[in-house]
mmCIF file of C-alpha atoms in Angstrom:
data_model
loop_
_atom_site.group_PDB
_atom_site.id
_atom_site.type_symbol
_atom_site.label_atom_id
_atom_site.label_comp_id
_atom_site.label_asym_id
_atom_site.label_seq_id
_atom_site.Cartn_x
_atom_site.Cartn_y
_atom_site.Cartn_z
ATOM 1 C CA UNK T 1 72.729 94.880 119.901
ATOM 2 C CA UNK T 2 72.882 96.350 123.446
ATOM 3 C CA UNK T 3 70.828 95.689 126.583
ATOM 4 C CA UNK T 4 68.310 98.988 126.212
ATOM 5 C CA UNK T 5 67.611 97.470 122.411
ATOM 6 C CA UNK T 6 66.520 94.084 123.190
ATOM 7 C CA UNK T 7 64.743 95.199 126.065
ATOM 8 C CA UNK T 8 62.576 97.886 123.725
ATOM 9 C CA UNK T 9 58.907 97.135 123.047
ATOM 10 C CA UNK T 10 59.330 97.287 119.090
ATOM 11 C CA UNK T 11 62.453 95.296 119.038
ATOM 12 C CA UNK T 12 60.941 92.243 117.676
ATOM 13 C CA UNK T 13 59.703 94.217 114.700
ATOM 14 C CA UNK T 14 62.677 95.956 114.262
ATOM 15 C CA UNK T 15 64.770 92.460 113.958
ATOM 16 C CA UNK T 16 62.014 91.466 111.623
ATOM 17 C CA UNK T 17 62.238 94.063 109.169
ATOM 18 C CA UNK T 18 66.016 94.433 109.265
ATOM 19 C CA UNK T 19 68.448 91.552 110.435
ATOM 20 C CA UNK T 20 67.355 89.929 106.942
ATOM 21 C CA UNK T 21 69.722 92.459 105.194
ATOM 22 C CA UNK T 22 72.586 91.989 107.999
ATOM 23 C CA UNK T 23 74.862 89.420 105.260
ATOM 24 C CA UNK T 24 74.391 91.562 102.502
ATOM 25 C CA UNK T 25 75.319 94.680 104.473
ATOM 26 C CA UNK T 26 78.694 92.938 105.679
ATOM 27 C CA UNK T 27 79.745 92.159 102.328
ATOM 28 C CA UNK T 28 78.514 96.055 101.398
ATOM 29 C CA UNK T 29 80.856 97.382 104.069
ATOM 30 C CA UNK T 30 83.544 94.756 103.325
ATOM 31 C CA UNK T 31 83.912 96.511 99.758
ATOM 32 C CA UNK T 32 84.449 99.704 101.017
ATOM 33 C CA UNK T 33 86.809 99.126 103.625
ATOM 34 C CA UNK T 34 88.559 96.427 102.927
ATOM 35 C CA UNK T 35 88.584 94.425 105.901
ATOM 36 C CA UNK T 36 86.358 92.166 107.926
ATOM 37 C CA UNK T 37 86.872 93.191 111.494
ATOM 38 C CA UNK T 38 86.292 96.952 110.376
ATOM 39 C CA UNK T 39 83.220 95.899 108.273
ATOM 40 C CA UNK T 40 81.813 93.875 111.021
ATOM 41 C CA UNK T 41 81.957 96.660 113.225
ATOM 42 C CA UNK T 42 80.581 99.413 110.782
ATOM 43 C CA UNK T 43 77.377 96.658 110.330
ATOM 44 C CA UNK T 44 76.655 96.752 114.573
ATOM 45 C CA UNK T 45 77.358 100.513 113.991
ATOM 46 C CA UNK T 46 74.901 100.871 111.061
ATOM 47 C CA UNK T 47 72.305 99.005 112.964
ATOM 48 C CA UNK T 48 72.878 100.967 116.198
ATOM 49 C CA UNK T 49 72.265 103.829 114.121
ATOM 50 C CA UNK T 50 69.162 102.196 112.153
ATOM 51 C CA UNK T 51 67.607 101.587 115.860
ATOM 52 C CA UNK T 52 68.105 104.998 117.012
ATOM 53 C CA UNK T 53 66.017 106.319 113.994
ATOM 54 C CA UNK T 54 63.511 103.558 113.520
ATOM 55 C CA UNK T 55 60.773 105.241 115.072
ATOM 56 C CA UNK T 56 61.169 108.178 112.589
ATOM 57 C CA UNK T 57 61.495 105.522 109.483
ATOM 58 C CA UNK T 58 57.879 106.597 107.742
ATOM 59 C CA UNK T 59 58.495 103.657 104.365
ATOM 60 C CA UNK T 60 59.006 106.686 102.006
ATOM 61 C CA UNK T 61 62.001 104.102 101.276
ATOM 62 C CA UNK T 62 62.256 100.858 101.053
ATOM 63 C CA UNK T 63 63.957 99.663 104.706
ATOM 64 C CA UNK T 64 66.712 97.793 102.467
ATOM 65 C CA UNK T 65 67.806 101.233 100.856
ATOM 66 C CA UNK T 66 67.188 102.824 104.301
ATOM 67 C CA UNK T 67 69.885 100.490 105.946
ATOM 68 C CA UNK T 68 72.369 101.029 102.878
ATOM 69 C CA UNK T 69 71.994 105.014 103.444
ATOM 70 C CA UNK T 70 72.614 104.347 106.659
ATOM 71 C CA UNK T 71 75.717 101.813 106.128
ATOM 72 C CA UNK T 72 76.824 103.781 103.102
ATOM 73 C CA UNK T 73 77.224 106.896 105.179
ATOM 74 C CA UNK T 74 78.781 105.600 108.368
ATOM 75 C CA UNK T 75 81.769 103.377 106.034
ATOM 76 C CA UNK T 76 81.948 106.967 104.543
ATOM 77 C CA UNK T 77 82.808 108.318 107.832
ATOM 78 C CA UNK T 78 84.740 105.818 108.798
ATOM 79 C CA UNK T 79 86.750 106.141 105.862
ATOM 80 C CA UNK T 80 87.759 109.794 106.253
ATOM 81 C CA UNK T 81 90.743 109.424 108.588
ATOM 82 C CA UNK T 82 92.135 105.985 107.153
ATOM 83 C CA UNK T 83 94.918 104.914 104.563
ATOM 84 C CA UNK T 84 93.507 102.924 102.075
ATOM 85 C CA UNK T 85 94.136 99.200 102.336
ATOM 86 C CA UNK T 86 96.474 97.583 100.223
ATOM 87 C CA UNK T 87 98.160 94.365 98.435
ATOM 88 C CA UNK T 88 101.769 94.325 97.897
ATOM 89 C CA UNK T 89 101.161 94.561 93.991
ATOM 90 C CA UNK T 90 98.991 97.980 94.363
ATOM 91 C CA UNK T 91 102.480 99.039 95.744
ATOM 92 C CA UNK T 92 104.767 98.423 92.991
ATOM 93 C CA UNK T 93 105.806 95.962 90.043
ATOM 94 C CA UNK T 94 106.906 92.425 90.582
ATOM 95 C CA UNK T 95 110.009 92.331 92.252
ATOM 96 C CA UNK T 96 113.435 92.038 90.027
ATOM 97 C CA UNK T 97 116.247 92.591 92.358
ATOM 98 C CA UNK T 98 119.202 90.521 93.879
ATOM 99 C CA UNK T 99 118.026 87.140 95.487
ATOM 100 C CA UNK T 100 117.306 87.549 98.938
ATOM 101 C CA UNK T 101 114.251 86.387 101.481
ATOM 102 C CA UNK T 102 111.605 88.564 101.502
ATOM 103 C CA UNK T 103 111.214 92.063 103.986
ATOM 104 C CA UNK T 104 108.504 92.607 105.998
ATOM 105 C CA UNK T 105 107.319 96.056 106.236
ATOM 106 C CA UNK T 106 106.820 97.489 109.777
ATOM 107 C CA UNK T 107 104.165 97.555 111.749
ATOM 108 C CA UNK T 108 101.304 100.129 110.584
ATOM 109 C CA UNK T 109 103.463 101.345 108.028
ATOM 110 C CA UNK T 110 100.831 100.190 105.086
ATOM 111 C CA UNK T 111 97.151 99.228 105.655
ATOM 112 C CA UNK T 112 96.411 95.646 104.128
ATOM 113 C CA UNK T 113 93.727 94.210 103.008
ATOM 114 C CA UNK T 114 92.202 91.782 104.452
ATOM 115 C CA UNK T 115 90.201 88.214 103.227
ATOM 116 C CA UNK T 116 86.346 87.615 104.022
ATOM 117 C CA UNK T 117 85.571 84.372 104.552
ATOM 118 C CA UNK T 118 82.841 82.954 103.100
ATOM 119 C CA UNK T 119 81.417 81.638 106.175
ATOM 120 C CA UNK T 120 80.387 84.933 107.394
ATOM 121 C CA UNK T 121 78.028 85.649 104.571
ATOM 122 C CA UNK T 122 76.705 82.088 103.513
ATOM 123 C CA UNK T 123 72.992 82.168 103.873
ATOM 124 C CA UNK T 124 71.356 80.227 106.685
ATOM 125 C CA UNK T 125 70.689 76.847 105.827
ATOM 126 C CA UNK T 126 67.047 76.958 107.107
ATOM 127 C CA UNK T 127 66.141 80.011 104.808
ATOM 128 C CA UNK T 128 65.733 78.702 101.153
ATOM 129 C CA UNK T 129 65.009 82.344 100.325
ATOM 130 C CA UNK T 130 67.619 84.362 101.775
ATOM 131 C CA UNK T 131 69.849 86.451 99.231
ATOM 132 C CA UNK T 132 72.670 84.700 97.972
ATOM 133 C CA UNK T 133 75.586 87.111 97.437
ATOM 134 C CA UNK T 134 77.207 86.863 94.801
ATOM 135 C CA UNK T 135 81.099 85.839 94.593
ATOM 136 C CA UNK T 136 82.380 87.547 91.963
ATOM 137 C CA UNK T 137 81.184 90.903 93.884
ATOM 138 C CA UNK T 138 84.345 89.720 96.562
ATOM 139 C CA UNK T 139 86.924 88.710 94.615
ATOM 140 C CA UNK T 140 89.845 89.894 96.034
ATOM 141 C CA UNK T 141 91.042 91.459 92.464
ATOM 142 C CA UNK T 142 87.888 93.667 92.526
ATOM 143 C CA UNK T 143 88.078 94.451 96.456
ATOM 144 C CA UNK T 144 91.920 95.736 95.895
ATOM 145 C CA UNK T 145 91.004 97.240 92.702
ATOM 146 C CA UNK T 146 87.806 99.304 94.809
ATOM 147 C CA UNK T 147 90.218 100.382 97.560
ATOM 148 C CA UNK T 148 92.473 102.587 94.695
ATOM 149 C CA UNK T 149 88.806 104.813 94.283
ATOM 150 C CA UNK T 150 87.679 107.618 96.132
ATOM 151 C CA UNK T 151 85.765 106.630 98.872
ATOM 152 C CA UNK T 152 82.273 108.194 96.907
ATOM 153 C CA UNK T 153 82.935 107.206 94.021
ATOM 154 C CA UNK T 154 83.191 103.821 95.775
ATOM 155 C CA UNK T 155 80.412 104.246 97.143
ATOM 156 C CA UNK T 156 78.763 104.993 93.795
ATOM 157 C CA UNK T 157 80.081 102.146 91.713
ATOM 158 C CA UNK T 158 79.353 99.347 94.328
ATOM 159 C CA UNK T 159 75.848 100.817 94.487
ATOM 160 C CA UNK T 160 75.158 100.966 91.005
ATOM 161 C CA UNK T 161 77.254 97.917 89.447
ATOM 162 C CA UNK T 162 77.141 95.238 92.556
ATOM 163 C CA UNK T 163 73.661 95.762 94.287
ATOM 164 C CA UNK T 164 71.911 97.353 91.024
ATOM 165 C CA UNK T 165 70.368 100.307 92.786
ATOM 166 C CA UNK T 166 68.957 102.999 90.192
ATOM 167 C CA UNK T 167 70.431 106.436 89.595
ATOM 168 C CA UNK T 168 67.927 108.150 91.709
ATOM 169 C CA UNK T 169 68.420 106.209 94.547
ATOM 170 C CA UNK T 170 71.849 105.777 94.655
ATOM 171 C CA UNK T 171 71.579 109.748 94.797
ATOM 172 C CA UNK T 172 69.015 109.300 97.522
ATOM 173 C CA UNK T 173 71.701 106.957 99.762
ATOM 174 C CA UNK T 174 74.088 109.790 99.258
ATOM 175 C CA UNK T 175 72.581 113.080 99.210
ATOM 176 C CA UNK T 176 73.839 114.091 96.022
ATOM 177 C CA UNK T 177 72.363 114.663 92.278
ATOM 178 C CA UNK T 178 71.638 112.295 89.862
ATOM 179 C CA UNK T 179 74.146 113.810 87.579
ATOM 180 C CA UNK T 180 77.310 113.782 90.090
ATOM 181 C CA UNK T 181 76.066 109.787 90.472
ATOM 182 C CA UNK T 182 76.542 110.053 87.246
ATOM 183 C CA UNK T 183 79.910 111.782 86.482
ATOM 184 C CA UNK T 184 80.993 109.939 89.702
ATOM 185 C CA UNK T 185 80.483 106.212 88.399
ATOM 186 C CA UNK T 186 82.073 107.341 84.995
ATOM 187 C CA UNK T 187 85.323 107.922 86.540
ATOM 188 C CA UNK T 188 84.972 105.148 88.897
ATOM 189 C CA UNK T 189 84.681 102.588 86.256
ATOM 190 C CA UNK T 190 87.963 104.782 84.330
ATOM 191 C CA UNK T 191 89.823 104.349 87.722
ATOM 192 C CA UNK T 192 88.778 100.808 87.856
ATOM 193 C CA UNK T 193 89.863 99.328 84.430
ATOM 194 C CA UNK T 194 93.289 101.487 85.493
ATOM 195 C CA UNK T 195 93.657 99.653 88.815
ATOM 196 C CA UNK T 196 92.339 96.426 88.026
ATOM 197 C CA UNK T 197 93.380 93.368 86.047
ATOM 198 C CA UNK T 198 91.336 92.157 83.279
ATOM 199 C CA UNK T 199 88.915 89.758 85.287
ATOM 200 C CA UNK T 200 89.622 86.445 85.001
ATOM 201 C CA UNK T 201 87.138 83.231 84.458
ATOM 202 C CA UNK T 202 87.958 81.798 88.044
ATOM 203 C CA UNK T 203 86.224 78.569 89.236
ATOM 204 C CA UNK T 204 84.280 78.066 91.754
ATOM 205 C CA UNK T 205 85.312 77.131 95.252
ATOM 206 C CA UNK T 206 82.923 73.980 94.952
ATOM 207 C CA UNK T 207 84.149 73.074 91.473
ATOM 208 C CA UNK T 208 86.421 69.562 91.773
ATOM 209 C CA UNK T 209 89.039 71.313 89.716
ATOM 210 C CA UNK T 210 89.247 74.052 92.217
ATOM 211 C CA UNK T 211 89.637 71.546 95.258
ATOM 212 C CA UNK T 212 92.216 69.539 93.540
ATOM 213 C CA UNK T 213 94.622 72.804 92.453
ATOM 214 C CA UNK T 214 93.706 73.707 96.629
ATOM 215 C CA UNK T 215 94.415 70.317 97.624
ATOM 216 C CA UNK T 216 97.832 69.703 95.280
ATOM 217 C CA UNK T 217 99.011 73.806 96.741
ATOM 218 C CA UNK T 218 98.094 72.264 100.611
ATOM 219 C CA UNK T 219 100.217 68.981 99.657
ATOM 220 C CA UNK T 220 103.387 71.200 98.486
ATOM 221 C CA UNK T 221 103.224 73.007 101.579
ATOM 222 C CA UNK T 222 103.012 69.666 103.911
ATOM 223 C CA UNK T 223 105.401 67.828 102.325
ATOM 224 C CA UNK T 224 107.807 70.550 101.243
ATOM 225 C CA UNK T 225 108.134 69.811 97.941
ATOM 226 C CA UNK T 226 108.716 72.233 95.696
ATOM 227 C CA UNK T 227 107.928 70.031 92.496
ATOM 228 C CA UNK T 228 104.626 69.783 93.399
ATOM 229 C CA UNK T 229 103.715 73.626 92.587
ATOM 230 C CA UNK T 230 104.594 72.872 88.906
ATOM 231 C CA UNK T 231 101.343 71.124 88.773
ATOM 232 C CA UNK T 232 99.439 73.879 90.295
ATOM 233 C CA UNK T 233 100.511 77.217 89.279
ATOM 234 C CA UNK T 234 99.865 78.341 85.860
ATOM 235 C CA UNK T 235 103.753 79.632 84.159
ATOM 236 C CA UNK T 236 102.201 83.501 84.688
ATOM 237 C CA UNK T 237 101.759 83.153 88.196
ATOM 238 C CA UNK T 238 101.740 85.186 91.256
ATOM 239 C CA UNK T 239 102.710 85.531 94.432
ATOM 240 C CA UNK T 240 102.625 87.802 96.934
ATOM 241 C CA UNK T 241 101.750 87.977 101.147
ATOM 242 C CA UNK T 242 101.589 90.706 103.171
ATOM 243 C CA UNK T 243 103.336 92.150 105.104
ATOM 244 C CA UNK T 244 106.152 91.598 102.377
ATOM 245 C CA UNK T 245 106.716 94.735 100.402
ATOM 246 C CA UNK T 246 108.223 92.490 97.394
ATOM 247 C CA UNK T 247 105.871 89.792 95.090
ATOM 248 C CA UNK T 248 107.221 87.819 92.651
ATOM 249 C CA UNK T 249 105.735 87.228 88.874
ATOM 250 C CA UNK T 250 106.164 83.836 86.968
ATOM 251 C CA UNK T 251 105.937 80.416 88.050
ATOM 252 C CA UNK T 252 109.832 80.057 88.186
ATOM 253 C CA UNK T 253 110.366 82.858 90.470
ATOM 254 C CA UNK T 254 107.497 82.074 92.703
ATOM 255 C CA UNK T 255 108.971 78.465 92.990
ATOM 256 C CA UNK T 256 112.014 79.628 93.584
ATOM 257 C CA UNK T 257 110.946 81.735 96.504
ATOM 258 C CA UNK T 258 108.612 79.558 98.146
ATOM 259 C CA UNK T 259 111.501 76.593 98.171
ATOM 260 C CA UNK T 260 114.109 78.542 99.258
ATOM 261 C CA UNK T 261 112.851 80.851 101.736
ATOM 262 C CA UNK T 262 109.136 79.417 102.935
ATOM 263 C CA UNK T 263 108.682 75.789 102.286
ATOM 264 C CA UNK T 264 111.145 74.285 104.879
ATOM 265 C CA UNK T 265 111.378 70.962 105.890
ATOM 266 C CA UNK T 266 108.289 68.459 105.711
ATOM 267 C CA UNK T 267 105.704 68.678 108.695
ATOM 268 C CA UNK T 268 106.860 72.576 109.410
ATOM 269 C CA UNK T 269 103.009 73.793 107.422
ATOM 270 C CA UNK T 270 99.963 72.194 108.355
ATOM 271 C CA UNK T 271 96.677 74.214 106.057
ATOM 272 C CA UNK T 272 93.098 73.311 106.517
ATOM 273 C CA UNK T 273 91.051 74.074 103.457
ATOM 274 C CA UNK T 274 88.275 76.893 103.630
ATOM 275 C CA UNK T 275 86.988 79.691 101.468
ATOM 276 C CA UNK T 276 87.532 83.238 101.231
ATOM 277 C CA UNK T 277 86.231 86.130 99.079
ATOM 278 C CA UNK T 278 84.091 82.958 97.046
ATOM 279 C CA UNK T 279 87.653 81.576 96.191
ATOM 280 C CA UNK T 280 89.170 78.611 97.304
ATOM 281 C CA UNK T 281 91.144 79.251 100.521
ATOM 282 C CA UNK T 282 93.178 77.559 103.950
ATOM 283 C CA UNK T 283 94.092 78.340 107.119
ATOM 284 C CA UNK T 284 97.752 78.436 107.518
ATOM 285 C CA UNK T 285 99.651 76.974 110.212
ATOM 286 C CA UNK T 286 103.655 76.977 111.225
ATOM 287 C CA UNK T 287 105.360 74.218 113.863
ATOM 288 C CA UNK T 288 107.560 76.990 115.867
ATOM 289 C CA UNK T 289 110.729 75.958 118.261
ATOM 290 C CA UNK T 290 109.165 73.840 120.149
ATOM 291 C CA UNK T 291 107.112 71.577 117.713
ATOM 292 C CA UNK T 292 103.575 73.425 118.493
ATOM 293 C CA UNK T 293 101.352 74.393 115.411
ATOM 294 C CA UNK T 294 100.443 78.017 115.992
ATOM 295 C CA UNK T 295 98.241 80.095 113.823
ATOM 296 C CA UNK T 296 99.868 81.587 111.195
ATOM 297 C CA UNK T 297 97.503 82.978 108.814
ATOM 298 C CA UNK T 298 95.609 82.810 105.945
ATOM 299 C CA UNK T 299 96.416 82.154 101.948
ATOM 300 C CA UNK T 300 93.613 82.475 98.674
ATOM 301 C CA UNK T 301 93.799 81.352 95.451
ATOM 302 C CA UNK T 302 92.659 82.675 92.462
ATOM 303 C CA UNK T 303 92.340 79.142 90.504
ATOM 304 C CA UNK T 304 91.451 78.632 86.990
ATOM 305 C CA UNK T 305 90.786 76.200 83.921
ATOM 306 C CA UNK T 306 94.466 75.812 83.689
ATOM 307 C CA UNK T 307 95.904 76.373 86.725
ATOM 308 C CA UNK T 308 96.276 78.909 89.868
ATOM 309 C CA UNK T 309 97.129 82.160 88.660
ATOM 310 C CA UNK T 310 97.056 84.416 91.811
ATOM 311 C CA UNK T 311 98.063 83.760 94.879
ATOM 312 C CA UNK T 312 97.806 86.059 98.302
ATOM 313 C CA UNK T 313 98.896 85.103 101.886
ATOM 314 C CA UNK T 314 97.826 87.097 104.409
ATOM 315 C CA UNK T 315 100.507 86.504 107.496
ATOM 316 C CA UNK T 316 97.690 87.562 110.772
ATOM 317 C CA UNK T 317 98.245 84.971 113.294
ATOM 318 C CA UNK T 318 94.642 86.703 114.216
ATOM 319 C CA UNK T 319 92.911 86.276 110.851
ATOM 320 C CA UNK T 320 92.515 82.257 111.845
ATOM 321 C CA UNK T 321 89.855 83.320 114.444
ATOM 322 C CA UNK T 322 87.706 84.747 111.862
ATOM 323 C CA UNK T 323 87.373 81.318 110.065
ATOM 324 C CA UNK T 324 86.578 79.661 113.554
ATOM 325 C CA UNK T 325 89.609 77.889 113.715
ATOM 326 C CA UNK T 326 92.104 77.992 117.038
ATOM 327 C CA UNK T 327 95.296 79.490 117.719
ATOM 328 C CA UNK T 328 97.322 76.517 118.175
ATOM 329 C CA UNK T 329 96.167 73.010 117.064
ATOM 330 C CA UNK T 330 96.604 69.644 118.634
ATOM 331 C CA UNK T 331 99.950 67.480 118.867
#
């Protein structure tokens, strides 16, 4: 918040009646935009906006729906001028060519997604009755699948389906009729089942199942060994990592990749396990020339009953910051 906001008589009530929704509004504008950073930004925008009209806010809503209008309608703007953002497989099929490393696409020349890690939008610890948000509302498969949709209808199926407003005031948040909400979440939900894969039964981050596929994926990295993935990813597998146009289908091909153009020699990974987008995630670290350990990224897996069936690596040397980790670790 600025300086002229904390300083205002009615601040206190303000914060009261509205940092309460803050998580929930994160995660709201992480669905629509795809990314963290821009969602984090669009939240302190919301709220500099909800400040600005708080002293004409007369309760004819309640303030939860108030701050969603108001969110809703600035990741609206926001979204306007963008591409949307992307994972290699909303580009194309699985990749079938000649074997040959992975290409990185330029710089700026697609708009990735991004991973939200959990951290940001875990409730406090001292507030037994704060919202939990749900996971499955995150998974990455439903956040790329939102990002194919028009940015209303968007807007209208994450209002309806995820936070289980009503027709009429999902038509309030966006100044439209009940019957476009209507016709609008119709073809969202058409779009969707075009865009998305048939959900899958993931586990938990916290289940013990989870942690061991995370631990035995961490392990292969480490130690380099290939093998190792066998007992970790499912046989219909796969892989992909931006900014790498090309993703690979199949537990043989995503072996093969990952041994002969990522794995290395053992020592050159080091991963510390997190979570991201309520799956099991890590931190991703490379040894460079000169033996350091700098930041490298960030991977998520999409783990199941029988095995990991998705996984995403996001190379960002400056995603690591967002899960409070540094840039380079210790020798």
């Amino acid at each position: 918040m600025t300086s002229d906001l904390r300083a205002a008589p009615d601040h206190d009530r303000f914060t009261a009646e509205t940092e309460r929704f803050r998580r929930e509004l994160l995660a709201h504008c992480y669905r629509m935009v795809g990314s963290a950073h821009d969602a984090e930004d669009l939240v302190q925008e919301s709220y500099l906006r909800a400040w600005r009209s708080y002293s004409g806010f007369e309760g004819r809503a309640s303030i939860r729906s108030w701050l969603y209008k108001i969110a809703t309608n600035v990741c609206l703007k926001a979204l306007q001028p963008r591409s949307i953002r992307v994972l290699p497989s909303g580009l194309a099929g699985p990749y079938d060519g000649p074997d040959r490393p992975p290409s990185p696409l330029a710089p700026g020349e697609v708009a990735w997604l991004e991973p939200l890690p959990d951290a940001w939008i875990a409730p406090p610890a001292d507030d037994p009755a704060a919202v939990v948000i749900e996971r499955e509302s995150l998974r990455l498969a439903l956040i790329a699948g939102l990002q194919h949709l028009p940015a209303r209808q968007r807007a209208i199926l994450i209002l309806r389906e995820v936070l289980a407003f009503s027709t009429a005031e999902t038509a309030e948040i966006l100044d439209t009729t009940t019957a476009a909400v209507k016709s609008g979440l119709q073809r969202a939900r058409a779009r969707l089942d075009e865009v998305e894969p048939k959900p899958e039964e993931l586990l938990e981050p916290t289940d013990q199942r989870a942690r061991a596929l995370l631990d035995g994926y961490i392990a292969a990295f480490e130690r380099s060994d290939a093998g190792l993935l066998e007992q970790v990813l499912r046989a219909d597998a796969t892989l992909e990592a931006t900014p790498f146009r090309e993703w690979q289908a199949g537990r043989a091909m995503c072996i093969h990749t990952l041994d002969a153009y990522v794995l290395g020699t053992p020592g050159d990974w080091r991963m510390i396990a997190t979570a991201a987008n309520g799956q099991p995630a890590a931190v991703v670290y490379h040894r460079d020339a000169d033996g350091v350990l700098r930041a490298d990224g960030a991977v998520v897996l999409a783990p199941t009953a029988t095995g990991v069936s998705r996984v995403v690596k996001f190379h960002d040397p400056a995603l690591v910051a967002a899960f409070g980790l540094p840039d380079v670790l210790p020798r």
